[in-house]
Coordinates of C-alpha atoms in Angstrom, one line a residue:
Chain A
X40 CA 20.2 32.0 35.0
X41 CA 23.4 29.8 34.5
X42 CA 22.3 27.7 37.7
X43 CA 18.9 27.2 36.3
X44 CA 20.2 25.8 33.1
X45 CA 22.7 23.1 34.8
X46 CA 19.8 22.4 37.5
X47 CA 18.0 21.5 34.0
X48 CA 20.4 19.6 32.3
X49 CA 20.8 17.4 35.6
X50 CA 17.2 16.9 35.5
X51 CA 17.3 15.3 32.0
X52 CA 19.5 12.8 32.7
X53 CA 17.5 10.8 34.7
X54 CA 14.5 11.2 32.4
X55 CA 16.8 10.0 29.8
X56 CA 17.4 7.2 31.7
X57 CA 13.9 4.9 31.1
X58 CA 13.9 5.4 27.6
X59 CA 17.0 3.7 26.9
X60 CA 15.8 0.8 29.6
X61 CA 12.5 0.8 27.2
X62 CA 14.8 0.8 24.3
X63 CA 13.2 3.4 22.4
X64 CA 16.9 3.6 20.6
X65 CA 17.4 7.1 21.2
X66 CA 21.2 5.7 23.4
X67 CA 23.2 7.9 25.5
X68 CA 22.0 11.9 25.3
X69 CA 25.3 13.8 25.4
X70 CA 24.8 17.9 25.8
X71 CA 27.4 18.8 23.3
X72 CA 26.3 22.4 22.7
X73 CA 25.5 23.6 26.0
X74 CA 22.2 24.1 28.0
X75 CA 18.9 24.4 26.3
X76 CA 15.8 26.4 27.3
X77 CA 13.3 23.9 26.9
X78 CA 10.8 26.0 27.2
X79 CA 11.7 28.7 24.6
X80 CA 12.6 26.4 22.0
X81 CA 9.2 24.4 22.6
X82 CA 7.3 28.1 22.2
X83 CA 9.7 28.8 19.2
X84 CA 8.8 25.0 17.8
X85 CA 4.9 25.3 18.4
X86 CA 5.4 29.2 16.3
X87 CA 7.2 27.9 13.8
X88 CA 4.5 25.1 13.2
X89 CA 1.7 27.9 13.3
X90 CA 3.5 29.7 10.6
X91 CA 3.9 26.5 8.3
X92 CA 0.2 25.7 9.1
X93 CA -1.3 29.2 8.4
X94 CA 0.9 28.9 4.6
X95 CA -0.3 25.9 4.3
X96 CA -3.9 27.4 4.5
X97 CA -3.1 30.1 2.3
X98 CA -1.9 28.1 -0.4
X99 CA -4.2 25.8 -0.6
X100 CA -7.2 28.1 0.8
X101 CA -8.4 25.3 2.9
X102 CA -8.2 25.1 7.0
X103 CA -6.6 21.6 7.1
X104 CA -6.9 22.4 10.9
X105 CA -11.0 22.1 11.1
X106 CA -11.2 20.8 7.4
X107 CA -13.4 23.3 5.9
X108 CA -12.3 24.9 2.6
X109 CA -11.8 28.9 2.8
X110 CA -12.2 31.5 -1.1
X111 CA -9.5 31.6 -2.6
X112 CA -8.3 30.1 -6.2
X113 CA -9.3 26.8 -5.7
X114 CA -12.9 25.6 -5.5
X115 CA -13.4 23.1 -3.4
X116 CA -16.2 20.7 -3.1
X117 CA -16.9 17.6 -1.1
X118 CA -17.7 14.8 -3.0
X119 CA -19.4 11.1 -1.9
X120 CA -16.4 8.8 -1.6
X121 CA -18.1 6.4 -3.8
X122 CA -17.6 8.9 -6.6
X123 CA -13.8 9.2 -6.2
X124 CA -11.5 6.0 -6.9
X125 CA -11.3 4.8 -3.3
X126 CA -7.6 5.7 -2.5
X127 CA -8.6 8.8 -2.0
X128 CA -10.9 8.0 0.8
X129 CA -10.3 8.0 4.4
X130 CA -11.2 4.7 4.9
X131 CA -9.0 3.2 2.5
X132 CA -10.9 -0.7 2.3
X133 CA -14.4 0.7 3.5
X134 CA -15.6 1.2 0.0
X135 CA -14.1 -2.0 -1.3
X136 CA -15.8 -3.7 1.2
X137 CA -19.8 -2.6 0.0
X138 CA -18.9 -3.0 -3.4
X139 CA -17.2 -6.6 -3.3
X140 CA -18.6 -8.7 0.2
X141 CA -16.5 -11.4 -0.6
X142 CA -13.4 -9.6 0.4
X143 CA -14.8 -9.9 4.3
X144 CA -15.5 -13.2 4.2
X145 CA -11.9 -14.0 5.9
X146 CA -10.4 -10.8 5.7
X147 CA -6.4 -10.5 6.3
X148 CA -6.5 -8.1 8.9
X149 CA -3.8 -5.2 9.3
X150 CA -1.7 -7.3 7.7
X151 CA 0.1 -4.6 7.1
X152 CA 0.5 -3.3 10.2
X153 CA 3.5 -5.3 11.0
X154 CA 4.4 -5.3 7.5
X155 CA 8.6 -4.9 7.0
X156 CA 10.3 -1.5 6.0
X157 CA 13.0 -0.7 3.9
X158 CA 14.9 0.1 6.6
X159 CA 17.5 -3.3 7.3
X160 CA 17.8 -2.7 11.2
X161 CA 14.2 -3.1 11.7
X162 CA 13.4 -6.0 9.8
X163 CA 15.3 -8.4 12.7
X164 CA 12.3 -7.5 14.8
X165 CA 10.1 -9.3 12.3
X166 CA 12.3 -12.4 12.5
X167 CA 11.5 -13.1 15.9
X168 CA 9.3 -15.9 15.4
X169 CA 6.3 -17.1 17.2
X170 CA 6.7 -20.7 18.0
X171 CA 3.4 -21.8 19.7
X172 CA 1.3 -19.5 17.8
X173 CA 2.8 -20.3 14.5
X174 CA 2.5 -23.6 15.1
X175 CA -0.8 -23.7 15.7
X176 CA -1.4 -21.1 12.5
X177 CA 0.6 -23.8 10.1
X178 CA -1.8 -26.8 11.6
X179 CA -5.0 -25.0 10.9
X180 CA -4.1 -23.6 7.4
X181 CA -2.8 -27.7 7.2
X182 CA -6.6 -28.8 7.8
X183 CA -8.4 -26.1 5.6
X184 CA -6.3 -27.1 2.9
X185 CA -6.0 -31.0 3.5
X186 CA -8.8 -32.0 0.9
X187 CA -10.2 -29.0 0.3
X188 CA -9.6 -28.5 -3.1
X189 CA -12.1 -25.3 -3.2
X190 CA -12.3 -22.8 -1.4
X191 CA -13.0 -23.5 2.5
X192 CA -16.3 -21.1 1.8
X193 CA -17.2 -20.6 6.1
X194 CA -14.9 -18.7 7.7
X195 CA -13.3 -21.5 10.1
X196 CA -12.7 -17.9 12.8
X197 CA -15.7 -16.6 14.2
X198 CA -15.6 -12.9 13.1
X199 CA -15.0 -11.0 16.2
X200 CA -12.1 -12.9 16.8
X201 CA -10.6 -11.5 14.0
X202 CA -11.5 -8.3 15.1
X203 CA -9.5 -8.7 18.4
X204 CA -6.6 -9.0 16.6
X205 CA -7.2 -6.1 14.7
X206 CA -7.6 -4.1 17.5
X207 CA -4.8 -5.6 19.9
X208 CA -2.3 -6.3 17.5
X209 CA -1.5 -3.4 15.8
X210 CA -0.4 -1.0 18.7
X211 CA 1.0 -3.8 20.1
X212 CA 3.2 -4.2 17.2
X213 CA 3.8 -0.3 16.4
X214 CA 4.9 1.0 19.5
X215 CA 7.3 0.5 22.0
X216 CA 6.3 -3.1 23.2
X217 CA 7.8 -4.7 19.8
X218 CA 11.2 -3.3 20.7
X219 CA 11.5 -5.6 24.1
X220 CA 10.8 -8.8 21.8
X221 CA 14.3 -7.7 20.1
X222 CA 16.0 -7.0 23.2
X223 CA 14.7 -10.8 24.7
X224 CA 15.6 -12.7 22.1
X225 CA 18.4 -11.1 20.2
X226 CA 19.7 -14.6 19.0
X227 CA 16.6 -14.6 16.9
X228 CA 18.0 -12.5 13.9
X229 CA 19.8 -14.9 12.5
X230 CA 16.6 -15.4 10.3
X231 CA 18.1 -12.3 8.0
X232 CA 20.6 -14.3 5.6
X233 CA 19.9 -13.1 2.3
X234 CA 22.4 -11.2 -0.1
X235 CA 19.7 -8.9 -0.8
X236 CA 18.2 -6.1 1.3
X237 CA 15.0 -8.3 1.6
X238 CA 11.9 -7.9 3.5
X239 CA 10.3 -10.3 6.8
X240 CA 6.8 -10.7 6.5
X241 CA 4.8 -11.0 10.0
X242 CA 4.5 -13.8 12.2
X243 CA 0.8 -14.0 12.4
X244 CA 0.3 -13.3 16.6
X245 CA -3.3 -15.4 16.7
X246 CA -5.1 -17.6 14.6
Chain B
X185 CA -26.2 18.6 -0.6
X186 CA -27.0 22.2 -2.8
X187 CA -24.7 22.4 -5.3
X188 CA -24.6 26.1 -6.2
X189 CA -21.5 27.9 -7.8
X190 CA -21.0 31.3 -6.2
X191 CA -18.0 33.1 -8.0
X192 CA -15.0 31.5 -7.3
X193 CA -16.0 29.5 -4.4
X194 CA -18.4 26.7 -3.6
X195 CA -20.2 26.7 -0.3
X196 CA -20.1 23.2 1.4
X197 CA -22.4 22.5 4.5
X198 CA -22.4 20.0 7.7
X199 CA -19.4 18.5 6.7
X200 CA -17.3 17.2 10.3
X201 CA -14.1 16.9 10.5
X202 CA -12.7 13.6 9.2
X203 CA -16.5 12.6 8.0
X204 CA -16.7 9.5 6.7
X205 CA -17.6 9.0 3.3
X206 CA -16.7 12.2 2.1
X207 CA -13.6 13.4 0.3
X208 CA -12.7 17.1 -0.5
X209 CA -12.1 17.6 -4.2
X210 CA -10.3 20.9 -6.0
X211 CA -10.2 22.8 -9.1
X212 CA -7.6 24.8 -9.4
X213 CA -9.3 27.7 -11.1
X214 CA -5.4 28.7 -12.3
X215 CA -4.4 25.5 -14.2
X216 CA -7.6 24.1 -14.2
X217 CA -6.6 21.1 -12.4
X218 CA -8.1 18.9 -9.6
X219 CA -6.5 18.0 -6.7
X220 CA -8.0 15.6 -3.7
X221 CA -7.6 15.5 0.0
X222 CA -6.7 12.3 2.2
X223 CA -6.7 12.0 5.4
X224 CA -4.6 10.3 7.9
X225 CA -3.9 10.3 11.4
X226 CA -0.9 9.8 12.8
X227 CA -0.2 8.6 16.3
X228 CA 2.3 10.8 18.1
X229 CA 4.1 10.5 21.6
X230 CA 5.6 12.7 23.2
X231 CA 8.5 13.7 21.1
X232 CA 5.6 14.6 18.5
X233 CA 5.2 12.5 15.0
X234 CA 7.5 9.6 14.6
X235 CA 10.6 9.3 13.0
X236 CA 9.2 6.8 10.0
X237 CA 6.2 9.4 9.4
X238 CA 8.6 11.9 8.5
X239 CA 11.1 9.9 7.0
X240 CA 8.3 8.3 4.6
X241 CA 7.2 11.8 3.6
X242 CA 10.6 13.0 3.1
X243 CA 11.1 10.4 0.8
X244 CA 7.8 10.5 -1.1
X245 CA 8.5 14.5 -1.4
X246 CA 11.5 13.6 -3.1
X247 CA 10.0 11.1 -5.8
X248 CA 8.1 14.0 -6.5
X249 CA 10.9 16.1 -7.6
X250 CA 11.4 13.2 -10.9
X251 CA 7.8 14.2 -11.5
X252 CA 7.3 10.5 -13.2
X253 CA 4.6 10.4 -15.7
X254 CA 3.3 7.1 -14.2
X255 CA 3.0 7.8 -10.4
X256 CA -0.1 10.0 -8.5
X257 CA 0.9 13.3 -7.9
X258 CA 1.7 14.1 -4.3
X259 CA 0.9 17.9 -4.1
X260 CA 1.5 18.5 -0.6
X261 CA 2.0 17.5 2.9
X262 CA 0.4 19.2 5.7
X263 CA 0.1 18.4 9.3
X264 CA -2.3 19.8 11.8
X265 CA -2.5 18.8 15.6
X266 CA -5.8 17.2 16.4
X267 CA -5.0 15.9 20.4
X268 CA -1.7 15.6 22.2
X269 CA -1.7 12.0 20.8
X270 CA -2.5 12.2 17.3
X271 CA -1.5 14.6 14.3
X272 CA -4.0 14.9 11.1
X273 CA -1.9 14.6 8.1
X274 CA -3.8 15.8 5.1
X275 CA -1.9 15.0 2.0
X276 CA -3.0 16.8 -1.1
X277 CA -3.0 14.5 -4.1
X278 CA -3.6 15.2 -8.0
X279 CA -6.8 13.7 -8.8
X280 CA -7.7 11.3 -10.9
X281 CA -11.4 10.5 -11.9
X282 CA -10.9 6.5 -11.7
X283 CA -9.2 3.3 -11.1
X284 CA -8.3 0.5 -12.9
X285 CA -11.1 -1.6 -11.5
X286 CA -13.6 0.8 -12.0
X287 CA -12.1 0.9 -15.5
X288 CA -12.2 -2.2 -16.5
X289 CA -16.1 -2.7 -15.3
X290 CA -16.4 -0.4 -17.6
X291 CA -15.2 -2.5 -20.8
X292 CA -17.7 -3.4 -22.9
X293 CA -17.7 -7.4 -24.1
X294 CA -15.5 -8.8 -25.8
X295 CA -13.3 -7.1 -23.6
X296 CA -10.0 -4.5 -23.6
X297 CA -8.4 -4.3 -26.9
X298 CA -5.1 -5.9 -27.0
X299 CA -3.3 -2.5 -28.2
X300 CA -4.7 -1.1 -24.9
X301 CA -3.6 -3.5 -22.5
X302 CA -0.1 -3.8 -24.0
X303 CA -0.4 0.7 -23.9
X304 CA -1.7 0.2 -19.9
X305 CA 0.8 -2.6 -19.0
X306 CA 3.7 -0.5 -20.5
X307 CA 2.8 2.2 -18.3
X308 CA 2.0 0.2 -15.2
X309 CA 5.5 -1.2 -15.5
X310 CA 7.1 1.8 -15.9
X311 CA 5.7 3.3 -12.8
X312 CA 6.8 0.4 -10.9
X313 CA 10.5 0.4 -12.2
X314 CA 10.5 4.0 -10.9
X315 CA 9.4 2.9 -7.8
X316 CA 11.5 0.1 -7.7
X317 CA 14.9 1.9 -8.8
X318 CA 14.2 3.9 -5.3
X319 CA 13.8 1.2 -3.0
X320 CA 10.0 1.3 -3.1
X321 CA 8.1 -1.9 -2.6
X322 CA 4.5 -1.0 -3.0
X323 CA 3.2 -4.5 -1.4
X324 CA -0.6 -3.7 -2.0
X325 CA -0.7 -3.3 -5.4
X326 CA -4.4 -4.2 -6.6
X327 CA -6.8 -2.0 -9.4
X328 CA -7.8 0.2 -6.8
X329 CA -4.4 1.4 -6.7
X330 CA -4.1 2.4 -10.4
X331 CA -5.4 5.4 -11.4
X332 CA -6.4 6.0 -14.9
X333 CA -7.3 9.3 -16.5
X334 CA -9.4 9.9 -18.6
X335 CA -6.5 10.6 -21.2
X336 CA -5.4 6.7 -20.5
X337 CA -2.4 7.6 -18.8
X338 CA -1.7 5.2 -15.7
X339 CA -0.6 6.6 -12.3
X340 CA 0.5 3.9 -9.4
X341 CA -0.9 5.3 -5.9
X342 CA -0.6 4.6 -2.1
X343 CA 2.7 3.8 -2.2
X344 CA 5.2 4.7 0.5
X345 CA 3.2 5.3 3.1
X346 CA 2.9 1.7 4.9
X347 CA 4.1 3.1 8.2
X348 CA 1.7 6.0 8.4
X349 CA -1.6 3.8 7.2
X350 CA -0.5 1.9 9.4
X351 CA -0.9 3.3 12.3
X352 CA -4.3 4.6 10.9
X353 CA -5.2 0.7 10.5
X354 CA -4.7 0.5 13.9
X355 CA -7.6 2.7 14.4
X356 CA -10.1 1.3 11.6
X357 CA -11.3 -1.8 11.0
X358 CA -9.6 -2.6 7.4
X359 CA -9.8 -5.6 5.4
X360 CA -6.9 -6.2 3.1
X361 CA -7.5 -8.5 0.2
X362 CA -5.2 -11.2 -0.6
X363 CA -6.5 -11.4 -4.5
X364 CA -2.6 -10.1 -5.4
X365 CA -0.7 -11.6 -2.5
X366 CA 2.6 -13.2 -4.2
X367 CA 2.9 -16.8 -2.4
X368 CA 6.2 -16.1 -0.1
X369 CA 3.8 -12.9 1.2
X370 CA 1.0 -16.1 1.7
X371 CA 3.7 -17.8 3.3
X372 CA 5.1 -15.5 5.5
X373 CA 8.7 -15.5 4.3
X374 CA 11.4 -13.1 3.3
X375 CA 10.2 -10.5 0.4
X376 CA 11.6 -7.7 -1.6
X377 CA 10.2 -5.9 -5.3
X378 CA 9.4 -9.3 -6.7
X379 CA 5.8 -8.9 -4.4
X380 CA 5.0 -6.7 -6.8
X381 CA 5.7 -8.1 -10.0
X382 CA 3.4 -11.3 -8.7
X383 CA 0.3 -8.4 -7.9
X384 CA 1.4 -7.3 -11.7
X385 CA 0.8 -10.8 -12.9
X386 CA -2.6 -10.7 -11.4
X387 CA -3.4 -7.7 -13.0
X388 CA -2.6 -8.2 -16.0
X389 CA -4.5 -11.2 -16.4
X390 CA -7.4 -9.0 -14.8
X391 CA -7.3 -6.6 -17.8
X392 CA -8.1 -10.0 -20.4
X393 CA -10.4 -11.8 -17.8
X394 CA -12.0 -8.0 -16.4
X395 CA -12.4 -10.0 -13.3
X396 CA -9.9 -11.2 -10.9
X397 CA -7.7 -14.3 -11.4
X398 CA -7.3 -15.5 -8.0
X399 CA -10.0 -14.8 -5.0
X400 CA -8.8 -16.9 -2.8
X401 CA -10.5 -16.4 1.1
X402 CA -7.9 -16.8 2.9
X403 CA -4.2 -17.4 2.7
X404 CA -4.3 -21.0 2.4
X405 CA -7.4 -20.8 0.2
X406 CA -5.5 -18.3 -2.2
X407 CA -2.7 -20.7 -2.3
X408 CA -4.4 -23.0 -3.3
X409 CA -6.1 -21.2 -6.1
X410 CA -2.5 -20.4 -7.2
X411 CA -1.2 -23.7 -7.4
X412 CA -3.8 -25.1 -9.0
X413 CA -2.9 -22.7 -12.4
X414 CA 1.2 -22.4 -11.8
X415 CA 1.2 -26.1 -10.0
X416 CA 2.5 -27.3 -6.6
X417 CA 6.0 -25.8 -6.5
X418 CA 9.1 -28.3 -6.1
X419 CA 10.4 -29.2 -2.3
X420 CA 13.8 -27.1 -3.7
X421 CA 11.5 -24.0 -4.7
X422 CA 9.6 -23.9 -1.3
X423 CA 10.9 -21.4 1.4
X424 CA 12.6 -23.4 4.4
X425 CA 11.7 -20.6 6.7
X426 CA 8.4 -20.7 6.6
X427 CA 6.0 -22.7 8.9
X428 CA 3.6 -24.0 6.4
X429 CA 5.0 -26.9 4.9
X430 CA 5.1 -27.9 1.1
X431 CA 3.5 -31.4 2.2
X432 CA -0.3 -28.9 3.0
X433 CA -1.1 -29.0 -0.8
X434 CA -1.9 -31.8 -2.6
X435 CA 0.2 -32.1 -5.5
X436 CA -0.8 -30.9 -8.8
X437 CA 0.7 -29.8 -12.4
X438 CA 1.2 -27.0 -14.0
X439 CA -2.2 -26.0 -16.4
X440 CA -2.5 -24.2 -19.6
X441 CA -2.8 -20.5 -19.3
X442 CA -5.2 -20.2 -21.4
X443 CA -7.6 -22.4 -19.0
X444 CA -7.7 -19.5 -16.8
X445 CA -7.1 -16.6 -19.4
X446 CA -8.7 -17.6 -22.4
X447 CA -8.4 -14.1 -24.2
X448 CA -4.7 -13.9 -24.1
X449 CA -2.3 -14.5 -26.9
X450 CA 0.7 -17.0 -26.8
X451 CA 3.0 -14.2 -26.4
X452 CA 1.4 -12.6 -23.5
X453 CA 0.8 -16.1 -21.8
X454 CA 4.1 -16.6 -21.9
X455 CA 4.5 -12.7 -20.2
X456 CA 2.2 -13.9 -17.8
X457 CA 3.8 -17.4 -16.8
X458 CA 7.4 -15.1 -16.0
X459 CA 5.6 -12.7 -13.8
X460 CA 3.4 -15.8 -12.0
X461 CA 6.8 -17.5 -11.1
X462 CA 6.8 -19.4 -7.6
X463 CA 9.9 -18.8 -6.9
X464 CA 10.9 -14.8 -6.1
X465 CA 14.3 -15.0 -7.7
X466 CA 13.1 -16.4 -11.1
X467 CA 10.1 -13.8 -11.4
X468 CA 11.0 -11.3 -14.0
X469 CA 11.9 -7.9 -12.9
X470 CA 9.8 -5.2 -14.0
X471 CA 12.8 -3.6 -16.0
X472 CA 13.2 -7.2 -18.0
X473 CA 9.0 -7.3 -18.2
X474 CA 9.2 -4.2 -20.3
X475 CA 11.6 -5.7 -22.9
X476 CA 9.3 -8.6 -23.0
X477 CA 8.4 -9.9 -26.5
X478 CA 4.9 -8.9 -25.9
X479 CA 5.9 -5.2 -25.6
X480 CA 7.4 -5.0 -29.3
X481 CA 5.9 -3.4 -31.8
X482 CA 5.2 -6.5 -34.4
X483 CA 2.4 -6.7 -36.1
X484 CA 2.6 -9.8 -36.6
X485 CA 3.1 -10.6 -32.7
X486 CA -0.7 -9.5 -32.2
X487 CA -1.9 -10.9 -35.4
X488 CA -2.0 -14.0 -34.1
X489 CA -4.5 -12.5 -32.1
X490 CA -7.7 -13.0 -34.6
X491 CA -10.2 -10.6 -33.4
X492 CA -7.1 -7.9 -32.8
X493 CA -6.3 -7.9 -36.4
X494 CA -8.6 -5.0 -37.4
X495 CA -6.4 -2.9 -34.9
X496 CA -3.2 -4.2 -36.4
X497 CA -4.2 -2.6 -40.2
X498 CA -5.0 0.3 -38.6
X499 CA -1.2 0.6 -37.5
X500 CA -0.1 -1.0 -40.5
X501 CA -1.7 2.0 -42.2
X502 CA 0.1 4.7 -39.7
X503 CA 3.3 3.2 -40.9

């Protein structure tokens, strides 16, 4: 038994190994408390979540799991998202967007994807600026503005373009490929000056 | 969809599983109160949800333990696996027949008393303070955001939970409107809580105008339609980090308030003016908003106000 747990614990360490090189932040594993059974605590993990689940059910008398409300005290009903105020919708803009077209004309897209977090160590990935792209974002904003007094009614980006971005962007952005801008350009977080805790907005990627 | 009441429970058919366009909706047949569902999915990987999921629910979780007056309930929290690569979280919410924007479409002509605005600002601010005091910056603060009861109370929602909608806006096609967008947001610089005191700004001018101050259709567009109320900020005021330079907008002067709010009093233009402030670090705070002139209880402040006087006799009298 004790050779399987050290045949284990050798096998982790070379599956440790990428992460940090992705630089997921999870650093050096050290096994302080001696070997684990994955397996076990993985079984114990998923029975655990089962029992917090099946409370959850009870409680509320609703199968979160499938969505579909069970008797019990409270009465649930579904209702037309158009009749509740629309944060409670899925979708959060989808109901803005019948009710007010105007809002899609040039629509900000996952702009707050990106979007800083209260956390400080994170915000020197949004300071990584975008040179060529934000170059060309500054010059284009530059012309609809130059005497255009009104509003600059057609769109000057063909739709679909925009919805690239929403699409490509994002998980992009989210997951691990942000990190490897911070570990290129390191030198770039100088950006974060200010006394106070303050937030980066995005570097717009496209436009 | 048949409607019927059986007992305790109501029957609901052919709904799917994260159906669009539907939302579940609770009476607790205890207390009598609702309660809502929403929705999100979460990305996971393989070490399950990620760490800024569960640290944003921890710390919504414990905002609910100050049970503030002014903020949406937040009921619950629970998770369910859907795939290996995504976790439904269904958060169970008070709920709250309406939003401000639905509200205020609903204001007859000549428009919201000024007793009721000063009653709904008080509140609004209050709920941002509390948010504020905990390190929460709401950043999408718009009337769809703020729930009103029927009672008039005011509830701030759809806070705190940028990281997990976010992922979920990686999977939808959202549009975010930049009606409320604070300029250095517009501009891509460095921002804190002052974000949210601009979006308060525009609201509050929304409640007089019951229509939105600035729809600006893009970020340049709604810079524009900023600067031509507050003026073209000085070269010292603009951000040095940003990449749109000062030198884009043509230059123009600060207008009356009044030319873009023409129901509001002196006092509350002047209310207005400190929360519509270029410049983040001169923006009132929404502590110092709440001591604001406009906020005391003077009669005479809101006499000034000619078609409000009827509504200051009728306080007069309570005194």
């Amino acid at each position: 038994m004790a050779a399987f747990h050290i045949a284990l614990q050798e096998e982790m360490i070379p599956a440790a190994l990428p992460r940090v090189s992705a630089g997921t932040g999870r650093g050096a594993c050290r096994n302080l408390f001696g070997p684990i059974d994955h397996d076990e605590l993985r079984s114990e993990l998923k029975r655990q979540l089962k029992e917090i689940q099946a409370s959850d059910c009870q409680r509320w008398n609703f199968d979160f799991e499938s969505g579909t409300p069970l008797k019990g005290i409270f009465c649930w009903e579904s209702v037309e998202s158009k009749d509740v105020p629309t944060f409670y919708s899925q979708n959060r803009s989808s109901a803005a967007n019948t009710t007010t077209p105007s809002r899609q004309q040039q629509p900000l897209l996952v702009s707050r994807q990106p979007e800083p977090r209260e956390e400080a160590p994170l915000d020197t990935v949004r300071n990584v600026p975008n040179p060529p792209c934000a170059k060309e974002n500054a010059e284009k904003t530059i012309k609809r503005c130059q005497g255009v007094k009104g509003p600059a009614k057609a769109s000057a980006i063909p739709s679909t373009q925009h919805r690239k971005r929403e699409i490509t962007t994002p998980i992009t952005d989210y997951f691990p490929k942000r990190k490897k801008i911070l570990g290129a350009k390191p030198d770039a977080t100088k950006g974060a000056h200010l006394l106070c805790p303050l937030e980066q907005t995005p570097r717009k990627k496209i436009r | 969809m048949a409607k019927e009441m059986k007992g305790q429970y109501e029957p609901v058919a052919e709904i799917g599983v994260g159906a669009y366009g539907t939302v579940y909706k609770a009476r607790d047949l205890q207390s009598g109160k609702f309660v809502a569902l929403k929705n999100v999915r979460v990305q996971t990987n393989e070490n399950g949800l990620p760490l800024s999921t569960v640290r944003e629910v921890a710390l919504l979780k414990r905002l609910e333990h100050f049970d503030h007056p002014n903020i949406v309930k937040l009921m619950d929290v629970c998770a369910s696996a859907r795939t290996d690569r995504e976790t439904k979280v269904t958060l169970v919410f008070e709920h709250v027949d309406q939003d401000l924007k639905t509200y205020l479409s609903k204001v007859p002509p000549p428009g919201l008393p000024l007793e009721t605005i000063k009653d709904l600002m008080k509140q609004f601010l209050r709920g941002l303070e509390f948010l504020h005091l905990n390190c929460i910056v709401h950043r999408d603060l718009k009337p769809e955001n703020i729930l009103v009861t029927s009672g008039g109370q005011v509830k701030l929602a759809d806070f705190g939970l940028a990281r997990i909608y976010s992922c979920q806006m990686a999977l939808t096609p959202v549009v975010v409107t930049l009606w409320y967008r604070a300029p250095e947001v517009l501009l891509q610089s460095t921002y804190a809580t002052p974000v949210d005191m601009w979006s308060v700004g525009c609201i509050f001018a929304e409640m007089f105008k019951r229509k939105p101050l600035f729809c600006g259709n893009s970020e340049a567009d709604q810079l524009c339609k900023i600067f031509d109320m507050i003026g073209l900020p000085s070269e010292e005021e603009w951000p040095a980090d940003v990449t749109l330079p000062r030198s884009a907008f043509s230059p123009r002067t600060q207008q009356p308030v009044e030319k873009f709010v023409p129901e509001i009093d002196a006092i509350g233009a002047n209310l207005l003016l400190a929360m519509l402030t270029f410049s983040p670090q001169k923006r009132i705070s929404a502590s110092d908003a709440l001591l604001h002139p406009f906020f005391a209880e003077d009669p005479q402040a809101c006499a000034k106000q000619e078609h409000f006087t009827h509504i200051c006799t009728a306080t007069d009298k309570v005194k």
